[in-house]
PDB file of C-alpha atoms in Angstrom:
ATOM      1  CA  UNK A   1      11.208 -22.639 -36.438  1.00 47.00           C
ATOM      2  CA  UNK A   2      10.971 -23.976 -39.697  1.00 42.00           C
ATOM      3  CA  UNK A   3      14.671 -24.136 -41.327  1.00 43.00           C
ATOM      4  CA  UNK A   4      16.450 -27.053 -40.448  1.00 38.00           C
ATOM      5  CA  UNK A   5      19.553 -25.363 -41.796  1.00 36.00           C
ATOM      6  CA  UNK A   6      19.233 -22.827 -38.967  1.00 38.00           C
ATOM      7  CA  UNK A   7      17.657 -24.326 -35.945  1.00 36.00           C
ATOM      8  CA  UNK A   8      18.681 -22.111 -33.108  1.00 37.00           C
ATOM      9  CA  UNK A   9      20.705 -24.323 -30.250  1.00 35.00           C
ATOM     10  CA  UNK A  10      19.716 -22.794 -27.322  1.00 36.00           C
ATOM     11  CA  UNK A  11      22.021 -24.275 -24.592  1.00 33.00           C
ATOM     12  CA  UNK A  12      21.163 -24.498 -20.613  1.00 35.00           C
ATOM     13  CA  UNK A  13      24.405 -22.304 -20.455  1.00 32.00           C
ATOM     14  CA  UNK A  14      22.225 -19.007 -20.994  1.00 33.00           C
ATOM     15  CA  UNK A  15      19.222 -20.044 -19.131  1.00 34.00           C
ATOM     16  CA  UNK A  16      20.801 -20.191 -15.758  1.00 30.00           C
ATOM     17  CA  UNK A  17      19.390 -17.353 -13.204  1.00 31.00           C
ATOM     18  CA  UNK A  18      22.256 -14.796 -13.771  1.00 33.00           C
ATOM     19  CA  UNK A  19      22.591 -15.345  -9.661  1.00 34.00           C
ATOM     20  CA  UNK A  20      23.723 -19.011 -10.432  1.00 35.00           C
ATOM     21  CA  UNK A  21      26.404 -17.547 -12.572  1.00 39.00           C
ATOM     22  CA  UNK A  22      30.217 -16.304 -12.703  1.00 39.00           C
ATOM     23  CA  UNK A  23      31.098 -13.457 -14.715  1.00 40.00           C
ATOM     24  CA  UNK A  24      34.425 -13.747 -16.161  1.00 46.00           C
ATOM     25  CA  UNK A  25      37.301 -13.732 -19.009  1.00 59.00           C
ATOM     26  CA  UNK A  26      38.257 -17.077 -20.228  1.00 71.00           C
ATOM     27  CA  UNK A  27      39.604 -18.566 -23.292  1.00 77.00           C
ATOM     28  CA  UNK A  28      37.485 -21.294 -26.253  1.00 81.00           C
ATOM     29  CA  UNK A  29      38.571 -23.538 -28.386  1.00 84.00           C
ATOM     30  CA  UNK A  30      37.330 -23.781 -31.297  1.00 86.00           C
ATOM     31  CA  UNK A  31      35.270 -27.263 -32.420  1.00 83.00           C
ATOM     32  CA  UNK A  32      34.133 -28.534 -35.720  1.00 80.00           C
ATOM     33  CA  UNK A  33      30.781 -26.961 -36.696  1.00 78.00           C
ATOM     34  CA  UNK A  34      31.457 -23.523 -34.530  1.00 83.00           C
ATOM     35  CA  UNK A  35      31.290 -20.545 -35.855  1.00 83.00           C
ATOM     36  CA  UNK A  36      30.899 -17.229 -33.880  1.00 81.00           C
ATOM     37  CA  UNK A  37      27.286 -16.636 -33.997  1.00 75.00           C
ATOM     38  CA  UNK A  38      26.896 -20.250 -32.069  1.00 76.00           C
ATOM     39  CA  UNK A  39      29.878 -19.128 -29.879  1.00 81.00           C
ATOM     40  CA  UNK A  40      28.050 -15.686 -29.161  1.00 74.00           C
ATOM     41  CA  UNK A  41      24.599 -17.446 -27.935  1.00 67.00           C
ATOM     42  CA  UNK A  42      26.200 -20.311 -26.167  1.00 70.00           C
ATOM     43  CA  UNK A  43      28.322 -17.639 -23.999  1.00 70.00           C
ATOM     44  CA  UNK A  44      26.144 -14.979 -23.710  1.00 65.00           C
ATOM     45  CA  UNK A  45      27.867 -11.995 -26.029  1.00 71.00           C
ATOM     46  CA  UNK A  46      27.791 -11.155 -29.673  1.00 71.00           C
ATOM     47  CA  UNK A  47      29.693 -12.092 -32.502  1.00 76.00           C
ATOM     48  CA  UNK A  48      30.913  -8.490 -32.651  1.00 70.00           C
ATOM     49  CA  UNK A  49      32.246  -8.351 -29.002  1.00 75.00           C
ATOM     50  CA  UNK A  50      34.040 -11.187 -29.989  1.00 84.00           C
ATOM     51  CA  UNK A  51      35.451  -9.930 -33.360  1.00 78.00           C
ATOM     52  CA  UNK A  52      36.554  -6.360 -31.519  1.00 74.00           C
ATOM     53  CA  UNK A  53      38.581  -8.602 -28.091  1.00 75.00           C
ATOM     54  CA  UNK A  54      39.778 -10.738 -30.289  1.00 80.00           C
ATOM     55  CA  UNK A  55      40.858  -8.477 -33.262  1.00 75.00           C
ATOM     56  CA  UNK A  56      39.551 -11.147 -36.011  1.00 80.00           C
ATOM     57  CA  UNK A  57      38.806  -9.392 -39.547  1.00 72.00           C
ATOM     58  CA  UNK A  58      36.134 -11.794 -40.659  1.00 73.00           C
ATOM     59  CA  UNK A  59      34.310 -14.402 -39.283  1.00 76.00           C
ATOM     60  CA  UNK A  60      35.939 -17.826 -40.337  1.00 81.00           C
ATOM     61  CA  UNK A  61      37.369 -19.855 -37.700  1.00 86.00           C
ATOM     62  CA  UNK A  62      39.893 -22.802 -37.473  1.00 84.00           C
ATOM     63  CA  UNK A  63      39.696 -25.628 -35.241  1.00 85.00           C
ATOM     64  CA  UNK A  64      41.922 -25.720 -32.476  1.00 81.00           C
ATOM     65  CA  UNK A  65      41.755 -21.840 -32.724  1.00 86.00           C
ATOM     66  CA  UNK A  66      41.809 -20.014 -29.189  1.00 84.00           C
ATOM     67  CA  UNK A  67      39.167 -17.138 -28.423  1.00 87.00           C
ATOM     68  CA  UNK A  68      38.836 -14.712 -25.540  1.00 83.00           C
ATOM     69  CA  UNK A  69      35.207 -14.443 -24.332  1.00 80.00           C
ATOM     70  CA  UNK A  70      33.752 -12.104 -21.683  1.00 65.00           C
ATOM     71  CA  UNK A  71      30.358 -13.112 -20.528  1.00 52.00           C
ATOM     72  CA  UNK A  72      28.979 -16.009 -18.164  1.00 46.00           C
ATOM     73  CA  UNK A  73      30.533 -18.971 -17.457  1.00 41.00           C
ATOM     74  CA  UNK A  74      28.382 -21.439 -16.140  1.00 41.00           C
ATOM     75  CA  UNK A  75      29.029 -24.603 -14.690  1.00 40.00           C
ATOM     76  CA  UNK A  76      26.195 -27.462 -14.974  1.00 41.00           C
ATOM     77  CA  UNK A  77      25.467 -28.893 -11.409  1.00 43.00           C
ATOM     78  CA  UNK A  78      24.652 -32.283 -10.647  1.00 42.00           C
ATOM     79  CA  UNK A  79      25.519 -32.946  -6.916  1.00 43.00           C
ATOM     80  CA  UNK A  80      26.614 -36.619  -8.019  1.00 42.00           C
ATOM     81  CA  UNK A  81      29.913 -35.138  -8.851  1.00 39.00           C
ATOM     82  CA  UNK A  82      29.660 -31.660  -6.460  1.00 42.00           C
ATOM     83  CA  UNK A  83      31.465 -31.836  -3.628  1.00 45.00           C
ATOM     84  CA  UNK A  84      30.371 -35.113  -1.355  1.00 42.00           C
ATOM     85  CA  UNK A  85      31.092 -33.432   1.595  1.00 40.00           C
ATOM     86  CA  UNK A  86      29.363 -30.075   1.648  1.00 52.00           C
ATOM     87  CA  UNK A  87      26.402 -28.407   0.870  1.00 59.00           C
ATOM     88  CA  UNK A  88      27.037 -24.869   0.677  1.00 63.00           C
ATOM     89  CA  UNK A  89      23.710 -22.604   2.931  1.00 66.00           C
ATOM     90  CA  UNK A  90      21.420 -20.607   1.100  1.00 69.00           C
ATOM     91  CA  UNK A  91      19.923 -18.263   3.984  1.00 66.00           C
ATOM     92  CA  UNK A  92      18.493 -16.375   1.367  1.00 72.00           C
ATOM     93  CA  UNK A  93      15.780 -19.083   0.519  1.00 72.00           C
ATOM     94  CA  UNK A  94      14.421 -18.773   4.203  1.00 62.00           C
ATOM     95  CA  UNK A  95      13.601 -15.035   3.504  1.00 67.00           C
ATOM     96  CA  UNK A  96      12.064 -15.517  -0.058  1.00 64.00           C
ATOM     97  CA  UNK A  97      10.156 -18.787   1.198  1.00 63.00           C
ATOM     98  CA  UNK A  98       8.415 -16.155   4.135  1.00 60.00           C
ATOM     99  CA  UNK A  99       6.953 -14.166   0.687  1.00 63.00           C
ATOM    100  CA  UNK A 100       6.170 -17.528  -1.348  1.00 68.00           C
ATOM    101  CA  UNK A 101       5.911 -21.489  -1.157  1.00 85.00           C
ATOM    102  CA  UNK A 102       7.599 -21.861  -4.269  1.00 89.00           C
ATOM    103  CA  UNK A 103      10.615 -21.556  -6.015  1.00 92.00           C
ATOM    104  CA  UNK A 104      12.438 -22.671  -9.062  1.00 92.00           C
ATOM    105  CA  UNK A 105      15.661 -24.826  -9.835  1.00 92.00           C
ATOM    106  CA  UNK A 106      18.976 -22.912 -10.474  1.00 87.00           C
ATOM    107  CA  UNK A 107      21.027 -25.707 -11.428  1.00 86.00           C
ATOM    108  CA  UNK A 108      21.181 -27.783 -14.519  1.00 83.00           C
ATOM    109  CA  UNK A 109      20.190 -31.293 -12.948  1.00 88.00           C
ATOM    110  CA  UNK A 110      19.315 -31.083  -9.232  1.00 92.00           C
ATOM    111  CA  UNK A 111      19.025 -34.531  -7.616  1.00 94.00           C
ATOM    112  CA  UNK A 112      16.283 -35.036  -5.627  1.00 96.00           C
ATOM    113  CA  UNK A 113      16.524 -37.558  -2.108  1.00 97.00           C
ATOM    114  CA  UNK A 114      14.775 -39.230   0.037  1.00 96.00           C
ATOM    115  CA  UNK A 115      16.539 -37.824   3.093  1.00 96.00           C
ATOM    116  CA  UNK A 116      18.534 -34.451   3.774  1.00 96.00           C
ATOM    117  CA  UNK A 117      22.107 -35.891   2.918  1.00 94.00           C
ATOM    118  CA  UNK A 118      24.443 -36.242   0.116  1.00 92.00           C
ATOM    119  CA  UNK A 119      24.235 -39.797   1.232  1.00 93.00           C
ATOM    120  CA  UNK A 120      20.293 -40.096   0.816  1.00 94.00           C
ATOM    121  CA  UNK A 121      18.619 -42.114  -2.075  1.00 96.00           C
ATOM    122  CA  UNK A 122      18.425 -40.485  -5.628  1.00 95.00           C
ATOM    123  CA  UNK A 123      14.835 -40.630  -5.844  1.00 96.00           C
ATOM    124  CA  UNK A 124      14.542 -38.020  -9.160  1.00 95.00           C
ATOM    125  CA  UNK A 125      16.019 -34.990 -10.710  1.00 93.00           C
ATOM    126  CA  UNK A 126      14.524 -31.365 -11.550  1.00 94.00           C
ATOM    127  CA  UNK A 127      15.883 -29.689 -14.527  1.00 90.00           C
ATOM    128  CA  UNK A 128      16.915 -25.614 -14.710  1.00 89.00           C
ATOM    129  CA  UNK A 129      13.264 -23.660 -14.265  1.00 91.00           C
ATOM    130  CA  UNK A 130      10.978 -26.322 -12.388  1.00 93.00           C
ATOM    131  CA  UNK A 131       8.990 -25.026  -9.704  1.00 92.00           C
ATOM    132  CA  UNK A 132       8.990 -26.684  -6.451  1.00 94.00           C
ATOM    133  CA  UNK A 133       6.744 -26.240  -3.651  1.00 93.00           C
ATOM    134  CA  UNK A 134       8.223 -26.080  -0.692  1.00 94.00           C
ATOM    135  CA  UNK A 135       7.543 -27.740   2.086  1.00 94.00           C
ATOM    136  CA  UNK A 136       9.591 -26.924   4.834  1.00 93.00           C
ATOM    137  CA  UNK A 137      12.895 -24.650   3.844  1.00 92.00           C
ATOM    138  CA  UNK A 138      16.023 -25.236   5.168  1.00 90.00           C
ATOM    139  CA  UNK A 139      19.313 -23.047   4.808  1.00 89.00           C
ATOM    140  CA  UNK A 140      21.310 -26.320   3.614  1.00 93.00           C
ATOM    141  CA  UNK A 141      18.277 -28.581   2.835  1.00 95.00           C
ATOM    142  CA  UNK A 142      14.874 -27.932   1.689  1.00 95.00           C
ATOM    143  CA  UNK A 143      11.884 -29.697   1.828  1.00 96.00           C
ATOM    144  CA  UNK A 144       9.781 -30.249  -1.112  1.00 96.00           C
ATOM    145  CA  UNK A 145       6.801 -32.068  -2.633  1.00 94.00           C
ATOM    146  CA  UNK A 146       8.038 -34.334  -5.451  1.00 94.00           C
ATOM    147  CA  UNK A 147       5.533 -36.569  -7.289  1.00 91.00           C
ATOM    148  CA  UNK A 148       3.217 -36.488  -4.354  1.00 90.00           C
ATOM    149  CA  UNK A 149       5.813 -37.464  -1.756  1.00 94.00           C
ATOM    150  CA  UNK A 150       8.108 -35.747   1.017  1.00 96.00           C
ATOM    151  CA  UNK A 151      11.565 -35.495  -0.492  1.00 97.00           C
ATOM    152  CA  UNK A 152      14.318 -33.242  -0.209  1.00 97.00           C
ATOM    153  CA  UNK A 153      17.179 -31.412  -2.013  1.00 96.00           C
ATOM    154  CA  UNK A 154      19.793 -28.827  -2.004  1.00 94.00           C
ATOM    155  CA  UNK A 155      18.804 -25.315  -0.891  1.00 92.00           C
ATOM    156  CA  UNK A 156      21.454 -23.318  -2.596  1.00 91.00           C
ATOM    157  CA  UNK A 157      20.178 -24.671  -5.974  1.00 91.00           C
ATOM    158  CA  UNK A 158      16.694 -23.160  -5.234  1.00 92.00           C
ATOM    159  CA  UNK A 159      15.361 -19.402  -5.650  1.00 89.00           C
ATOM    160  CA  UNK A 160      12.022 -18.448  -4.226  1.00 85.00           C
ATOM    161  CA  UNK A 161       9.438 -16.970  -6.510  1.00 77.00           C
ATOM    162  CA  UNK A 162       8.102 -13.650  -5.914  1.00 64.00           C
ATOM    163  CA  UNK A 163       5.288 -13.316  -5.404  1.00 55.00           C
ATOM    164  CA  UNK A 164       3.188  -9.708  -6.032  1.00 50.00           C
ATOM    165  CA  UNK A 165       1.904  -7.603  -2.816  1.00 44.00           C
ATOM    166  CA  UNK A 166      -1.253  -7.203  -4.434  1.00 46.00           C
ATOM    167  CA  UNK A 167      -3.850 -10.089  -3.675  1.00 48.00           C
ATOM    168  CA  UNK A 168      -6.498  -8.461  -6.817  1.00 51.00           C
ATOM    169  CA  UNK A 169      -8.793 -11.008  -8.768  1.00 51.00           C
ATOM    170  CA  UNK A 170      -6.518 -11.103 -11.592  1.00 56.00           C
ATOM    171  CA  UNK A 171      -3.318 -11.393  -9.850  1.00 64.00           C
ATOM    172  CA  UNK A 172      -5.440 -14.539  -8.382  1.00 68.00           C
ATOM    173  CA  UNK A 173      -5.979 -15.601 -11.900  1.00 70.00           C
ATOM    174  CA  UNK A 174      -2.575 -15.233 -13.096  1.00 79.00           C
ATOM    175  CA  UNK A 175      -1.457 -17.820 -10.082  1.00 82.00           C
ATOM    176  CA  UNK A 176      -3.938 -20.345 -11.234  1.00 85.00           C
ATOM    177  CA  UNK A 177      -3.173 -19.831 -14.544  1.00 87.00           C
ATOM    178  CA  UNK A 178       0.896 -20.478 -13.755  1.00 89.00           C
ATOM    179  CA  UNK A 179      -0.223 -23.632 -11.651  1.00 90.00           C
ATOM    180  CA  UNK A 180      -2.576 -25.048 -14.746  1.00 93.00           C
ATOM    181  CA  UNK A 181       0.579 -24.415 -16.883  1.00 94.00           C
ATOM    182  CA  UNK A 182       3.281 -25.972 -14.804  1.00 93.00           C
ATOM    183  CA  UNK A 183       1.035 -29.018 -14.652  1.00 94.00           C
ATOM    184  CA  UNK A 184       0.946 -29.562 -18.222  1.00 97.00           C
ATOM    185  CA  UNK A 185       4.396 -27.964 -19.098  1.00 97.00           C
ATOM    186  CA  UNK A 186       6.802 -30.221 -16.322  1.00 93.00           C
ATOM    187  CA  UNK A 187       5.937 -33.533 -17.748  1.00 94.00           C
ATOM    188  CA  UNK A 188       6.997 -32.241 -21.425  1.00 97.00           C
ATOM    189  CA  UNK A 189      10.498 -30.815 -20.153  1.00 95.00           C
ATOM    190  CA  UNK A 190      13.325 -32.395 -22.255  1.00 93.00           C
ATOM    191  CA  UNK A 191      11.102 -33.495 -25.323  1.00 96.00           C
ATOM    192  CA  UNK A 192      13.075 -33.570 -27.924  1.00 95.00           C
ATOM    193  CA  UNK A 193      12.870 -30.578 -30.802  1.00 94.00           C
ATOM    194  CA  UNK A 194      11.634 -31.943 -33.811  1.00 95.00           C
ATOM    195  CA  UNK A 195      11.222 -29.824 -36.757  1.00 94.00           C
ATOM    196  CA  UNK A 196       7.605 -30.046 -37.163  1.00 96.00           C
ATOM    197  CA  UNK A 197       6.736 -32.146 -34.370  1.00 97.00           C
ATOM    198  CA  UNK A 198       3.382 -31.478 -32.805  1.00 97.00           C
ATOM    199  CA  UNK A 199       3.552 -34.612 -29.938  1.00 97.00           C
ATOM    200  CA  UNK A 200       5.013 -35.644 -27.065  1.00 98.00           C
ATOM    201  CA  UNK A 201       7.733 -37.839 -29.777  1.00 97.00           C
ATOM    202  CA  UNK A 202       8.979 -34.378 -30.412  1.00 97.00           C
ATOM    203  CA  UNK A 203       7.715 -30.759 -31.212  1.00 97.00           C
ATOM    204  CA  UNK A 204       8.909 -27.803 -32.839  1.00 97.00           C
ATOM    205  CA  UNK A 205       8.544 -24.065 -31.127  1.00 97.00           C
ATOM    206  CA  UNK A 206       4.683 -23.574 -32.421  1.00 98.00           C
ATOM    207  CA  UNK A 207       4.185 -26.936 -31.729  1.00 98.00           C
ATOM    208  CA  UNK A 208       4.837 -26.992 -28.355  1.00 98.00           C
ATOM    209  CA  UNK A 209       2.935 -24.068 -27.577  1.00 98.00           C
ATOM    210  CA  UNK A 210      -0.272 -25.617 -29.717  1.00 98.00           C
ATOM    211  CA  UNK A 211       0.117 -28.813 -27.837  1.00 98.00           C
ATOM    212  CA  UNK A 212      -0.049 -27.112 -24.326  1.00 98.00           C
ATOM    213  CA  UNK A 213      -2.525 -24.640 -25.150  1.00 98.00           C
ATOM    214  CA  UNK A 214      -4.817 -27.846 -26.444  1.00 98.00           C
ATOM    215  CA  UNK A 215      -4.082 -29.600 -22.788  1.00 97.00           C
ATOM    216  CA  UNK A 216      -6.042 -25.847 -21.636  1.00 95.00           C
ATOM    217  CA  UNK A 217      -9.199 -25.870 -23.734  1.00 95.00           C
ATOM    218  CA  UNK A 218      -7.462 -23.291 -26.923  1.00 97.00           C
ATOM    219  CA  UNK A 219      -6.581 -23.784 -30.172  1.00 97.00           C
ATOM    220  CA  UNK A 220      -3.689 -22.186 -31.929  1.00 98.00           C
ATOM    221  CA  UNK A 221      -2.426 -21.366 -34.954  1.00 97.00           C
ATOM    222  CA  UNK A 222       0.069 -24.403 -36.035  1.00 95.00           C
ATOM    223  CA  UNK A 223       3.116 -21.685 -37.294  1.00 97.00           C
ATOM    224  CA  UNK A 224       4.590 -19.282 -34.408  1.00 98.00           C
ATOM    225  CA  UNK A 225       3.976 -16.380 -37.358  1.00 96.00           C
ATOM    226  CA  UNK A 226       0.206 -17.442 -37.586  1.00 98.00           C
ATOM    227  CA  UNK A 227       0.031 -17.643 -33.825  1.00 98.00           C
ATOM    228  CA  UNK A 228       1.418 -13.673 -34.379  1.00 98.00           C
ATOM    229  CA  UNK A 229      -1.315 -12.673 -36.121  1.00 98.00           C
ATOM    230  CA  UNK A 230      -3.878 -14.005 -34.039  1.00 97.00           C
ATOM    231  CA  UNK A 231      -4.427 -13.296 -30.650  1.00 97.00           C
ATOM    232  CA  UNK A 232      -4.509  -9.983 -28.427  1.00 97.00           C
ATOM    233  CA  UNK A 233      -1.942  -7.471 -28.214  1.00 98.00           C
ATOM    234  CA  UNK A 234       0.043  -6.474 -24.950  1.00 97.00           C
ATOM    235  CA  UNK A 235       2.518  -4.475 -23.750  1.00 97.00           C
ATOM    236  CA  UNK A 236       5.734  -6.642 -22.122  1.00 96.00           C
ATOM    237  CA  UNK A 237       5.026  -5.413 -19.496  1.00 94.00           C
ATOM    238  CA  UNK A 238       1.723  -6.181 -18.740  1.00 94.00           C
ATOM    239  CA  UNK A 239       2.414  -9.604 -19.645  1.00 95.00           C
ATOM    240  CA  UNK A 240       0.911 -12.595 -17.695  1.00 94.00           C
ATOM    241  CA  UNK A 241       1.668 -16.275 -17.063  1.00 94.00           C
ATOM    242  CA  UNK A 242       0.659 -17.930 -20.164  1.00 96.00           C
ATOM    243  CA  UNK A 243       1.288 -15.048 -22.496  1.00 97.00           C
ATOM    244  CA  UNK A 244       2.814 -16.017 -25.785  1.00 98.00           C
ATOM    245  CA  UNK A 245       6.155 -14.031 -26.541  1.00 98.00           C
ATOM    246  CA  UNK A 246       7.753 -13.445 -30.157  1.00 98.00           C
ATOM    247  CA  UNK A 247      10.894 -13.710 -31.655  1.00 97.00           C
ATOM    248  CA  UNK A 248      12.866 -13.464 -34.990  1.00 95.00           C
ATOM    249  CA  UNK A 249      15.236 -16.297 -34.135  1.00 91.00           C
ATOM    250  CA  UNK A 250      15.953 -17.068 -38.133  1.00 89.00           C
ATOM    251  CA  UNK A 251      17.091 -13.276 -38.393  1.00 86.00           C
ATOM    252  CA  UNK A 252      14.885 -13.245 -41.243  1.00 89.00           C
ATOM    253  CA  UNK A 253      12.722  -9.976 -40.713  1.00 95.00           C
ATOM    254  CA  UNK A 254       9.821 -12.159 -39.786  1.00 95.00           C
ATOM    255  CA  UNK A 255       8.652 -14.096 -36.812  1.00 97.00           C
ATOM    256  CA  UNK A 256      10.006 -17.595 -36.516  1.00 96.00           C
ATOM    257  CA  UNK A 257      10.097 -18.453 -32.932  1.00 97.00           C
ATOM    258  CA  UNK A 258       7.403 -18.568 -29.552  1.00 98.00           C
ATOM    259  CA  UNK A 259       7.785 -19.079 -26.290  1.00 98.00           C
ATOM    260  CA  UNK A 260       5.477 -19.254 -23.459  1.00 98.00           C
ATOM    261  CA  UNK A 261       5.861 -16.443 -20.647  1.00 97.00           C
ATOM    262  CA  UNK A 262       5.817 -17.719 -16.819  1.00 94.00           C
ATOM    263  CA  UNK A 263       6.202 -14.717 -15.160  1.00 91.00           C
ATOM    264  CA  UNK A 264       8.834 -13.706 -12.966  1.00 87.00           C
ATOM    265  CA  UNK A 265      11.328 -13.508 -16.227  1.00 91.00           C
ATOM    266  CA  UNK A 266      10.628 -17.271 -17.165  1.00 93.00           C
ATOM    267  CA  UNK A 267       9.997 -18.691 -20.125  1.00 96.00           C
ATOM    268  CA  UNK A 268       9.513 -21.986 -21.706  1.00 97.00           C
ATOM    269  CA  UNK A 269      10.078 -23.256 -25.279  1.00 97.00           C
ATOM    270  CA  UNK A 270      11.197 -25.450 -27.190  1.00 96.00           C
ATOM    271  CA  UNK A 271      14.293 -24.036 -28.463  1.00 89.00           C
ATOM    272  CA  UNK A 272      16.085 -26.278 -31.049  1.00 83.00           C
ATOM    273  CA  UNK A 273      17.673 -28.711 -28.457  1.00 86.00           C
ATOM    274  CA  UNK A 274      14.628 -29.979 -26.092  1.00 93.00           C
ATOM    275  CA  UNK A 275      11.817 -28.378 -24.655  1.00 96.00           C
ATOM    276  CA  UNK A 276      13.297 -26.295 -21.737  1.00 94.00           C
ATOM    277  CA  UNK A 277      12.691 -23.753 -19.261  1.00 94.00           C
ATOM    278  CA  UNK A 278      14.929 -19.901 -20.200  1.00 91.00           C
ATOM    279  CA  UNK A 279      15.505 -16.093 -19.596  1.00 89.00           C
ATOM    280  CA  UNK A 280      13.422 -13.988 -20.776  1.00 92.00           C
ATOM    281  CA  UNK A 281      15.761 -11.238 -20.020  1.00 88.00           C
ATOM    282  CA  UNK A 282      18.795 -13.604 -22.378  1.00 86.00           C
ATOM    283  CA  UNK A 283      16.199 -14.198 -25.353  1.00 90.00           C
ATOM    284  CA  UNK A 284      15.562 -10.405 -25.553  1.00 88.00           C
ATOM    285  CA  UNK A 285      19.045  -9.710 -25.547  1.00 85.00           C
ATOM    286  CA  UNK A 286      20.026 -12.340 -28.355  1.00 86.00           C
ATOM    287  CA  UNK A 287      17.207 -12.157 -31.062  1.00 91.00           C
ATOM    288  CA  UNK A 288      14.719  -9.555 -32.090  1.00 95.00           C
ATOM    289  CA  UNK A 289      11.574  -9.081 -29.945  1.00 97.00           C
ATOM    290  CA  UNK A 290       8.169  -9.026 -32.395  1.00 98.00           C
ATOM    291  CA  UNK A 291       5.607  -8.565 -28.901  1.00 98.00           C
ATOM    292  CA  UNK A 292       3.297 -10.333 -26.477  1.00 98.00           C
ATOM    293  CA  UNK A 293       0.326 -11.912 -27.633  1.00 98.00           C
ATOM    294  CA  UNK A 294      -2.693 -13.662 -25.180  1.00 98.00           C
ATOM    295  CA  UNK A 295      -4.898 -15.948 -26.256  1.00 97.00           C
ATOM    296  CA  UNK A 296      -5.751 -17.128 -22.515  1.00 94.00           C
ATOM    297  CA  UNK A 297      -8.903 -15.123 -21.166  1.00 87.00           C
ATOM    298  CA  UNK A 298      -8.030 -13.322 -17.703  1.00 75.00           C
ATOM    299  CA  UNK A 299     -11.638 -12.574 -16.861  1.00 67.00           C
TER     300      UNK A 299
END
């Protein structure tokens, strides 16, 4: 993105797995620097569902002011402050870990520990999106391989990965592709977004996608619209881990914003805030889609 004026805040709020979330009607209020386009994103609607349940003629705002929202509420889980004396099952994760060894973090900040209690040392934390490989799944606990060691966390903040029936050469490259990728991309979560930036001190959207795509042997394009014109075209839905998605973020007619593709609806980016794991499914919804383009060769 390359406006400072209208950097796109991208909050974890909208990249939760919609099965980590509540739908619901609830109330805002209104802060200094909101207006309803950064309401919209941040709660999953538009600014013209909010205009119509809230029967506002324009769009200035007050502070203080109360809105009615429909769309996701989403609460940010960190189980220093969950409940200390439960951990709520997640049978779920024994069925999807029969199918796959992996999974991926549903929760804002999940705590990792060196034993399968709430009372177990805090050995490290997994943001929204990281993959895990699991170890040995448990309906309350699971465990996982965390910087080379044996560690555990909470299974109900874990969803299992699927994983495709079909064991052909290129689904095989696809899965070492992901792997190579998740390598290079875990280490950079939470980066900072810097408009510009082309380092681990900060990067913007292109920049982040240059950087990682140096880390695998391929040069890009330094601007997201120059990475656009380059590369091959594909269909969304023959997309593949490491596939470079499109957007018009600036609402400017033009490209202005990349992100990665993981596969299973994943993406990664860095979206204004940090560099961060999201929905495809939410970034299609909220700006317009300009296509897939690979650079990676699959054969």
């Amino acid at each position: 993105m390359r406006h400072t004026s209208r950097i796109i805040t991208f909050l974890t709020l909208f990249t939760l797995l919609p099965s980590a979330a509540h739908a619901s009607s609830y109330t805002y209020v209104v802060n200094a620097g909101d207006t309803l386009s950064k309401i919209a994103r941040e709660h999953q609607t538009t600014v013209d569902e909010i205009m119509q349940h809230n029967q506002l003629d324009s769009d200035r705002l007050s502070i203080g002011q109360t809105l009615a929202l429909t769309g996701t509420s989403l609460p940010i889980v960190d189980l220093t402050t969950a409940n200390p004396y439960q951990v709520n099952e997640n049978p779920e994760l024994l069925e999807e870990s029969k199918k796959s060894k992996k999974a991926r973090v549903v929760a804002d900040v999940l705590h990792v520990r060196n034993t399968p209690s709430l009372e177990g040392e805090i050995v490290g934390k997994l943001y929204y999106g990281s993959r895990v490989e699991l170890i040995e799944p448990g309906a309350e606990w699971t465990k996982i391989r965390y910087e080379q060691e044996e560690s555990y966390v909470a299974s109900e903040f874990l969803k299992g990965m699927e994983r495709r029936s079909n064991d052909s050469k290129d689904d095989d490259l696809s899965v070492k592709k992901l792997d190579e990728l998740e390598e290079i991309v875990q280490p950079l979560l939470k980066v900072p977004y810097v408009l510009g930036g082309t380092t681990t001190n900060g990067f913007d959207c292109s920049g982040f996608t240059s950087y990682v795509f140096a880390q695998m042997g391929v040069t890009l394009p330094r601007t997201s619209d120059e990475q656009f014109l380059g590369g091959e075209v594909v269909d969304l839905e023959d997309a593949k881990p490491g596939d470079l998605l499109f957007y018009d973020a600036l609402n400017k007619g033009r490209v202005s914003h990349v992100a990665i593709y993981l596969g299973d609806d994943m993406i990664v980016h860095a979206n204004g805030d940090d560099v961060r794991y999201g929905k495809m499914e939410y970034m299609n919804k909220l700006y317009p889609f300009y296509g897939v383009k690979r650079y990676l060769d699959f054969e």
